[in-house]
Coordinates of C-alpha atoms and ligand atoms in Angstrom, one line a residue:
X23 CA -126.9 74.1 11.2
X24 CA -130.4 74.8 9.6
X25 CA -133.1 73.7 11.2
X26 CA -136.7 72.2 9.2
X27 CA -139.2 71.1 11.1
X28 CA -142.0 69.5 9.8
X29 CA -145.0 71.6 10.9
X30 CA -145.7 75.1 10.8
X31 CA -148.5 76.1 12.3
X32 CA -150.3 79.6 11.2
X33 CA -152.5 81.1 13.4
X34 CA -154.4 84.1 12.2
X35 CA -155.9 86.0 14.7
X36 CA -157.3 89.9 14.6
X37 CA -154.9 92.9 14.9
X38 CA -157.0 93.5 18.1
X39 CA -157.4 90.3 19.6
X40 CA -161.5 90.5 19.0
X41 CA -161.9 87.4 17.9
X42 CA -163.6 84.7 19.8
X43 CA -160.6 82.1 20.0
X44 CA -157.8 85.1 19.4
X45 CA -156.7 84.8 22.7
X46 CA -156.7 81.1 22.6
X47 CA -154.8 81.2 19.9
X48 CA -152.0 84.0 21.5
X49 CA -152.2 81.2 24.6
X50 CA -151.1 78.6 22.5
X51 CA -148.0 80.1 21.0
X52 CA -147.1 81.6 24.5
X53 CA -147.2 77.5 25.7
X54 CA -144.6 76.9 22.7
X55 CA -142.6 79.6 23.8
X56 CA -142.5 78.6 27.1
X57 CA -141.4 75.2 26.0
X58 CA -138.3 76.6 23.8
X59 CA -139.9 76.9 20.7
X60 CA -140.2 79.2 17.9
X61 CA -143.0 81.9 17.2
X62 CA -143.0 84.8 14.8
X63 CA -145.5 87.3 15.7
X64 CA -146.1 90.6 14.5
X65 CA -145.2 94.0 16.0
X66 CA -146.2 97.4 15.1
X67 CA -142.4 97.8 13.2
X68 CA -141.6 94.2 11.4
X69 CA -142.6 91.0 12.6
X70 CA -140.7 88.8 15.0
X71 CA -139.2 85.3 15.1
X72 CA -139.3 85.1 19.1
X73 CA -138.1 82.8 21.9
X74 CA -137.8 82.6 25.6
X75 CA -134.6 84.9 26.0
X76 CA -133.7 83.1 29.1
X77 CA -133.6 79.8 27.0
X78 CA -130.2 79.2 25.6
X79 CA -130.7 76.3 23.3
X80 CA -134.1 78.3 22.1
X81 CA -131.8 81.4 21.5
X82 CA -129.5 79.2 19.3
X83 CA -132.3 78.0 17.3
X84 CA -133.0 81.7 16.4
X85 CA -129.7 81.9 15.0
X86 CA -130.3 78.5 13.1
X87 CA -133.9 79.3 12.0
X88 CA -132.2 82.6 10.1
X89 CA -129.2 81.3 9.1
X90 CA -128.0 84.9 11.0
X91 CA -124.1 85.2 12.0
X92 CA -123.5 84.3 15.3
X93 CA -122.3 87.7 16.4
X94 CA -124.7 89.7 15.7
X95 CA -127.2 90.4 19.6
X96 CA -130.9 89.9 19.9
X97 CA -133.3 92.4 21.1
X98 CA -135.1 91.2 24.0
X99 CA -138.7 92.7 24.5
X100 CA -140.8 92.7 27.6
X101 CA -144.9 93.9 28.1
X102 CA -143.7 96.9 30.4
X103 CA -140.8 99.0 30.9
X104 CA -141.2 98.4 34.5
X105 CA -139.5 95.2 34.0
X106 CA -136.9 96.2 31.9
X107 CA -134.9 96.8 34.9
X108 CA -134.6 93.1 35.3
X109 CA -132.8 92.4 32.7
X110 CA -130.6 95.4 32.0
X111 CA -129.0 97.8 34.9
X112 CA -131.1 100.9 34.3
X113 CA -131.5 102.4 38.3
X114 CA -130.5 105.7 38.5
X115 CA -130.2 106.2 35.1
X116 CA -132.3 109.3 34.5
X117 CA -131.6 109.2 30.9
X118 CA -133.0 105.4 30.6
X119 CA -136.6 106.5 32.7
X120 CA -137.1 109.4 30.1
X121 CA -136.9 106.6 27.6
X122 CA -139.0 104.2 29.4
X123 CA -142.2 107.2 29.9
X124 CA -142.3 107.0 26.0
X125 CA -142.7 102.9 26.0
X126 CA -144.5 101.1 24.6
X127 CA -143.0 102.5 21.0
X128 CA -140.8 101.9 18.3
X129 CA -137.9 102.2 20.3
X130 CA -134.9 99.6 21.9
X131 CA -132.6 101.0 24.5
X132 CA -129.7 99.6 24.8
X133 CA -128.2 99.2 28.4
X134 CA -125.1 97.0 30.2
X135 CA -127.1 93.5 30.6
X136 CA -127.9 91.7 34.3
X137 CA -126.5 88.1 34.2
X138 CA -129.9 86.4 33.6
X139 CA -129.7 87.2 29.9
X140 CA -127.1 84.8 28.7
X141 CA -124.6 85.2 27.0
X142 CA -125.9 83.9 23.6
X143 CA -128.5 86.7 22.8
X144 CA -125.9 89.7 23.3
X145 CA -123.5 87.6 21.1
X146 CA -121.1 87.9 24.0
X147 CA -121.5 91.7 24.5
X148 CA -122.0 93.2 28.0
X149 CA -124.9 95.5 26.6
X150 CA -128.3 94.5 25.8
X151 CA -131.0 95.4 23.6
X152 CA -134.7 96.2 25.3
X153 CA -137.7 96.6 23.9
X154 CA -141.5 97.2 24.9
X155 CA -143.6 96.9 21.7
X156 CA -146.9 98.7 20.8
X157 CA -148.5 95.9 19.1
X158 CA -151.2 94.1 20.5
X159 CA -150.8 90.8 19.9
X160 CA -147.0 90.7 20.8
X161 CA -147.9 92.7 24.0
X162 CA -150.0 89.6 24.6
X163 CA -148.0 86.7 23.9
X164 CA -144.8 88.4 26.3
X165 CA -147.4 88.8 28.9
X166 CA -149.0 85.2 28.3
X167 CA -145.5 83.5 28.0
X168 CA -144.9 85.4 31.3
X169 CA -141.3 85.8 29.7
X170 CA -138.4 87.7 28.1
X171 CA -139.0 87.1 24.1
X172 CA -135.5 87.4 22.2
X173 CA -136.8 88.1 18.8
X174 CA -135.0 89.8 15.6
X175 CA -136.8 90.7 12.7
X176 CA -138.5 87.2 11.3
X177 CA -137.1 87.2 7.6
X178 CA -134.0 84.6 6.7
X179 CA -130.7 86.9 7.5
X180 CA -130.4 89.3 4.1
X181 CA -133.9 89.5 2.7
X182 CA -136.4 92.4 3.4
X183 CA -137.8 92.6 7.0
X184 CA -141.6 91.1 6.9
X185 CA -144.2 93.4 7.3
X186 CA -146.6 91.1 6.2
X187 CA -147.5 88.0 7.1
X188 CA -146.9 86.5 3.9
X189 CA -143.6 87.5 3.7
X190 CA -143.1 85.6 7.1
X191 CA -144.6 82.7 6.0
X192 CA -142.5 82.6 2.1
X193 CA -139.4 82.7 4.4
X194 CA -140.7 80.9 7.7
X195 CA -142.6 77.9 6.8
X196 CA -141.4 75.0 7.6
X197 CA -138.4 77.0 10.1
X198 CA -140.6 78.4 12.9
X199 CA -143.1 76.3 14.9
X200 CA -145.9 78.4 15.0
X201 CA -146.8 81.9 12.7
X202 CA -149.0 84.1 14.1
X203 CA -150.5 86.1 11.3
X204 CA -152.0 89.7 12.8
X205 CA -152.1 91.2 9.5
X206 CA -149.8 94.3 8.2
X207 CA -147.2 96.3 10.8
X208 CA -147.8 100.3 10.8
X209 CA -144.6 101.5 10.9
X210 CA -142.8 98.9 7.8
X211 CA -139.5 99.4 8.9
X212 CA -137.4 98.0 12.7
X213 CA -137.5 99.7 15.8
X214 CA -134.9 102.8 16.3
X215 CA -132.1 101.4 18.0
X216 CA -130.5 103.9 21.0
X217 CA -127.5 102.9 22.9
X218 CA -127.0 104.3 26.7
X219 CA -123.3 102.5 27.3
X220 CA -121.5 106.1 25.4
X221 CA -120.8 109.3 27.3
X222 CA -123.0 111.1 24.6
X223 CA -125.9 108.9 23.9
X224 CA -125.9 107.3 20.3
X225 CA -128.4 106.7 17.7
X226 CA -127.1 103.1 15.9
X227 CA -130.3 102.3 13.7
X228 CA -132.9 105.2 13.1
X229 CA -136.5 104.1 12.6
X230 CA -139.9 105.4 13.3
X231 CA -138.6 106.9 16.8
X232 CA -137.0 110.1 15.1
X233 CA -133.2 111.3 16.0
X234 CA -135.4 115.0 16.6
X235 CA -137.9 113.5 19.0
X236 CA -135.0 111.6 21.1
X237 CA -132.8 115.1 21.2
X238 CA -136.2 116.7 22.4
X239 CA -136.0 114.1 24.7
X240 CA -132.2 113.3 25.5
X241 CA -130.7 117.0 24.6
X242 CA -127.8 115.7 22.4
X243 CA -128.5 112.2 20.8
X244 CA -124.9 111.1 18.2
X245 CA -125.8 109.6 15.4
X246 CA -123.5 106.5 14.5
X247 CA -121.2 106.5 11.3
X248 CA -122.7 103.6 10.1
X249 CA -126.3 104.7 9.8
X250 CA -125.5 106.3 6.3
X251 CA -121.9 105.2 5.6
X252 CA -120.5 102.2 4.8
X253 CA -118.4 101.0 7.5
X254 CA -114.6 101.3 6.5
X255 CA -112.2 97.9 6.2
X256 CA -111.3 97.3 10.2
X257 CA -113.5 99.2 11.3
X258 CA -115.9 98.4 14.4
X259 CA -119.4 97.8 14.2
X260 CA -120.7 99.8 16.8
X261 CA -124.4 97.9 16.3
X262 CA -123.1 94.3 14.5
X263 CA -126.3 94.0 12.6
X264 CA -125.0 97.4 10.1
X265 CA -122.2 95.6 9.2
X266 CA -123.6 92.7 7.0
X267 CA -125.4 92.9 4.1
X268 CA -129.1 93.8 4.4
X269 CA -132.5 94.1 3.1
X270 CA -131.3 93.0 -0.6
X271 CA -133.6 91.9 -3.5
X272 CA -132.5 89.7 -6.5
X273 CA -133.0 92.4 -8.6
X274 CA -129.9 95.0 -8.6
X275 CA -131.1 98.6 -7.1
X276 CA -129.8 101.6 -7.8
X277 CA -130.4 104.4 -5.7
X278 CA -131.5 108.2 -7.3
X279 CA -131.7 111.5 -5.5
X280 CA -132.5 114.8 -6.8
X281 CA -135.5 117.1 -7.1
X282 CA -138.8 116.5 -8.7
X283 CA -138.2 118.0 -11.9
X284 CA -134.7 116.0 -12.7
X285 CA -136.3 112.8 -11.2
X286 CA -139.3 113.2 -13.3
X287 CA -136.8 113.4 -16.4
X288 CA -134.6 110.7 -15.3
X289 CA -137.4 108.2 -14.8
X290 CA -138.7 109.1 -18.1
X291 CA -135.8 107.7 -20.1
X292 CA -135.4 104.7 -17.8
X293 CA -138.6 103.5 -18.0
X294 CA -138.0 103.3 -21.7
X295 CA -135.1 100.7 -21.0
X296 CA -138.2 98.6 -20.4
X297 CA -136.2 96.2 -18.8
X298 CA -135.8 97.9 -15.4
X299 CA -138.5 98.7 -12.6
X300 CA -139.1 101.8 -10.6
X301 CA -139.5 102.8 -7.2
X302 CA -140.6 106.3 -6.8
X303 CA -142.9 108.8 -5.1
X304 CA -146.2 109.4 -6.8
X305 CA -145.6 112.7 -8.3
X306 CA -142.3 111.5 -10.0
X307 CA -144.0 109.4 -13.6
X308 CA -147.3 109.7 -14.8
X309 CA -147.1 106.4 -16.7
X310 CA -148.4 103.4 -14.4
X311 CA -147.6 99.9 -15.0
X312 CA -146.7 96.9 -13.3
X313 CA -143.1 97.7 -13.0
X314 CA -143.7 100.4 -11.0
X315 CA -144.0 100.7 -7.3
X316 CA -145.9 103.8 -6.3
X317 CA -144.7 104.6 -2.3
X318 CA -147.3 107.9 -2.1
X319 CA -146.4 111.6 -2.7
X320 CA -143.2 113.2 -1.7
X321 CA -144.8 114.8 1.5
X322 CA -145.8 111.5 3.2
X323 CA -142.5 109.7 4.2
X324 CA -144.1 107.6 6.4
X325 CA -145.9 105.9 3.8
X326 CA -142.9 104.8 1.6
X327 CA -141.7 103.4 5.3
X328 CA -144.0 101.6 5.2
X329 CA -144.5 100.2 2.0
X330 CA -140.5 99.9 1.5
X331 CA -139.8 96.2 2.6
X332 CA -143.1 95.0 0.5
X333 CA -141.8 96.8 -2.4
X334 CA -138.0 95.7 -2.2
X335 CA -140.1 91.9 -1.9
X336 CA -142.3 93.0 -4.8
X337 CA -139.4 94.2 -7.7
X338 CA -138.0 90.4 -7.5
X339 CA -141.8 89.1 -8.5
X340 CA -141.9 91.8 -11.4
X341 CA -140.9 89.7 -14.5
X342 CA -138.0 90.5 -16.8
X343 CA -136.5 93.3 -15.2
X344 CA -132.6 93.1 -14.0
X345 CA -132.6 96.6 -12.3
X346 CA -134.7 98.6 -10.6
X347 CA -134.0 102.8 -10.2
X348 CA -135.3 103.7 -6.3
X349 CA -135.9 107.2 -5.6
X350 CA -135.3 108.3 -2.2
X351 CA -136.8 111.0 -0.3
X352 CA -135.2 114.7 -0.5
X353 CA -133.5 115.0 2.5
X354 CA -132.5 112.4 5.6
X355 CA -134.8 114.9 8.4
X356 CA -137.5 112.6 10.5
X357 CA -138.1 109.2 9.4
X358 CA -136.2 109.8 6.2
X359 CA -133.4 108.9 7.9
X360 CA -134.1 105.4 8.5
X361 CA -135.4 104.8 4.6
X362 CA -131.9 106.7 4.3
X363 CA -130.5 103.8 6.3
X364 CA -132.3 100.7 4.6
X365 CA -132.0 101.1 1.4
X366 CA -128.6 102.3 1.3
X367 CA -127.8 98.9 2.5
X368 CA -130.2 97.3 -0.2
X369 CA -128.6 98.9 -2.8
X370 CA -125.2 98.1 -1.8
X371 CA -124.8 101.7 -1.4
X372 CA -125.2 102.5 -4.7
X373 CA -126.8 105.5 -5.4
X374 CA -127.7 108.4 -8.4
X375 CA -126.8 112.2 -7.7
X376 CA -129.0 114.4 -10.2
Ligands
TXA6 O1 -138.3 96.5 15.3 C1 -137.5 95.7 15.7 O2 -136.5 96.1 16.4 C2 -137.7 94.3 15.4 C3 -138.9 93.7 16.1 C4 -139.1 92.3 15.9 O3 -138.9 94.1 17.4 N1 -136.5 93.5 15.7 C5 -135.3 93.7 15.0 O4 -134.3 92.8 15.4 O5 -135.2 94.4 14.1 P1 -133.0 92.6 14.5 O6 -132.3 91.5 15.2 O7 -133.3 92.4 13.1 O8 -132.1 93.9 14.7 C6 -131.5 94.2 16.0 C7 -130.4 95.2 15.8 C8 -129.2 94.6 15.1 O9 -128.7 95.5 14.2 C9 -128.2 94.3 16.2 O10 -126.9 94.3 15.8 C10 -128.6 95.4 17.2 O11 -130.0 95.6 17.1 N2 -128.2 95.1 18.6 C11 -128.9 94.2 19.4 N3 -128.3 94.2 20.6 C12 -127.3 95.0 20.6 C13 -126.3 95.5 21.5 N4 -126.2 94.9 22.7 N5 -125.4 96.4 21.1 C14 -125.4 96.9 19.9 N6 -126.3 96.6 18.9 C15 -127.2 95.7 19.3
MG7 MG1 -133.2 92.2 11.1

């Protein structure tokens, strides 16, 4: 079932609430949350489509709104870590408080749920996902709504995560009741996703939250099979969402990796072809045109992150191309990891050795 309502209504407040009516504006949406409707709000990672998480019929119309595979969980996110104990059974658990002392963040922890959280936002599973974002304006709304808000990432199931507000609204309008524009997210790509419920805890979906600064943290911190491998016929998805196909363009993209000095050559030929586009680091073509998408220099990985979901948005708009050639960064260390992770997936995991 997909859902259309009539109305969307987009409310653009400031990134820091100072606008007069801003936090009229953050009390209205809260109001259609707490009456089981649908807000997508931004966060300092991607933007949300949110709903009261203690809402079943709300939760479905998440699912609906995205078109998103039943079976695939929602992360649940809540103003304070002090309350995430609610939700999910975290007493005692001395690895879960070092977690919580770095919240608010780019990070979900996932714990076995309490019974409050139904059934429908772990997609049956007896762990949940918890979050406390950094943002502003979503801090507000979960402290306004004075509830849980389930919310994945607020694009139709497959595209690009929205970092901007337009790319909400191209996929949103018309799906969501209300769109709360607060402008771009800092960190471009999802929250790193940690699970507590293994011996060993387990890094499913890197993000801005590096694997290094959770070992710091944690001591040993796994990192899943399926954040850079494609997960094998039968196997298990140990997080659902890495098992469906992600993040895709229209346009076919093909993955390089290699040095400067072979990139630099490669990228010269295939720009050429003319009728391809390019995704690479500043340093790797002098020539600048619209078909290519500059993501900074090579030392600033937290740039391309970023820019990356705008860009994989972007190569579609770029006329009369059929392929577009992605460098990646060097090596998977820090946040690397998590570009490593996305566009893997968006280029079907095809990818250019030099
Ligand atoms: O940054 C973010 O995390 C954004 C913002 C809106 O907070 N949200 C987001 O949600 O990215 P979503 O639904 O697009 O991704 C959630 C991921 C999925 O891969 C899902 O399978 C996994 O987290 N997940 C959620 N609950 C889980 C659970 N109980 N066990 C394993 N994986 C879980
Ligand atoms: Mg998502």
């Amino acid at each position: 079932m997909i859902m259309i309502l009539d109305e969307t209504k987009i409310l653009k407040v400031n990134p820091d609430l100072s606008g007069e009516e801003d936090i009229e504006k953050i009390a209205y949406a809260a109001e259609i949350i707490k009456k089981g409707g649908l807000v997508a709000f931004p966060t300092e990672t991607v933007y949300g489509l949110g709903a009261n998480a203690l809402d079943e019929k709300a939760v479905a119309s998440i699912f609906a709104a995205k078109g998103r595979e039943q079976d695939n969980p929602l992360i649940v996110h809540v103003s304070d870590s002090g309350d995430i104990n609610k939700f999910a059974v975290a007493d005692g658990n001395e690895k879960a408080s070092l977690l919580f002392s770095q919240m608010p963040a780019p990070l979900t922890v996932i714990l076995p749920k309490r019974d409050i959280i139904p059934l429908s936002v772990t997609a049956g599973l007896d762990s949940v996902a918890m979050r406390v974002p950094q943002n502003t304006v979503a801090r507000k709304l979960i402290e306004l709504s004075g509830l849980p808000i389930s919310a994945p990432s607020a694009n139709l199931s497959g595209k690009p995560s929205p970092t901007k507000a337009w790319h909400v609204i191209a996929d949103m309008i018309g799906r969501a009741d209300v769109i709360i524009d607060g402008g771009d997210c800092e960190v471009g790509l999802e929250s790193t996703v940690i699970s507590l419920c293994y011996e060993t805890p387990r890094l499913l979906r890197p993000g801005g939250f590096t694997h290094e600064k959770l070992c710091e943290l944690l001591g040993k911190v796994d990192i899943s099979d399926a954040v850079l491998e494609k997960l094998k016929e039968g196997q298990k998805a140990e997080s659902p969402g890495m098992k469906y196909k992600h993040y895709a363009p229209d346009t076919k993209v093909i993955l390089v990796k290699g040095n400067g000095d072979k990139v630099k050559d490669f990228l010269g030929k295939k720009y050429s072809e003319e009728n391809c586009g390019i995704i690479c680091f500043d340093e790797d073509i002098s020539e600048r045109s619209g078909r290519i998408l500059v993501m900074g220099n090579r030392k600033n990985e937290e740039e391309y992150a970023v820019k990356m979901f705008d860009a994989l948005r972007e190569v579609d708009r770029i006329p009369d191309i059929d392929t577009v050639y992605a460098v990646l960064p060097e090596t998977t260390d820090g946040i690397s990891l998590a570009i490593y992770n996305r566009m893997l997936r968006a280029a079907a995991f095809n990818i250019i050795e030099l």
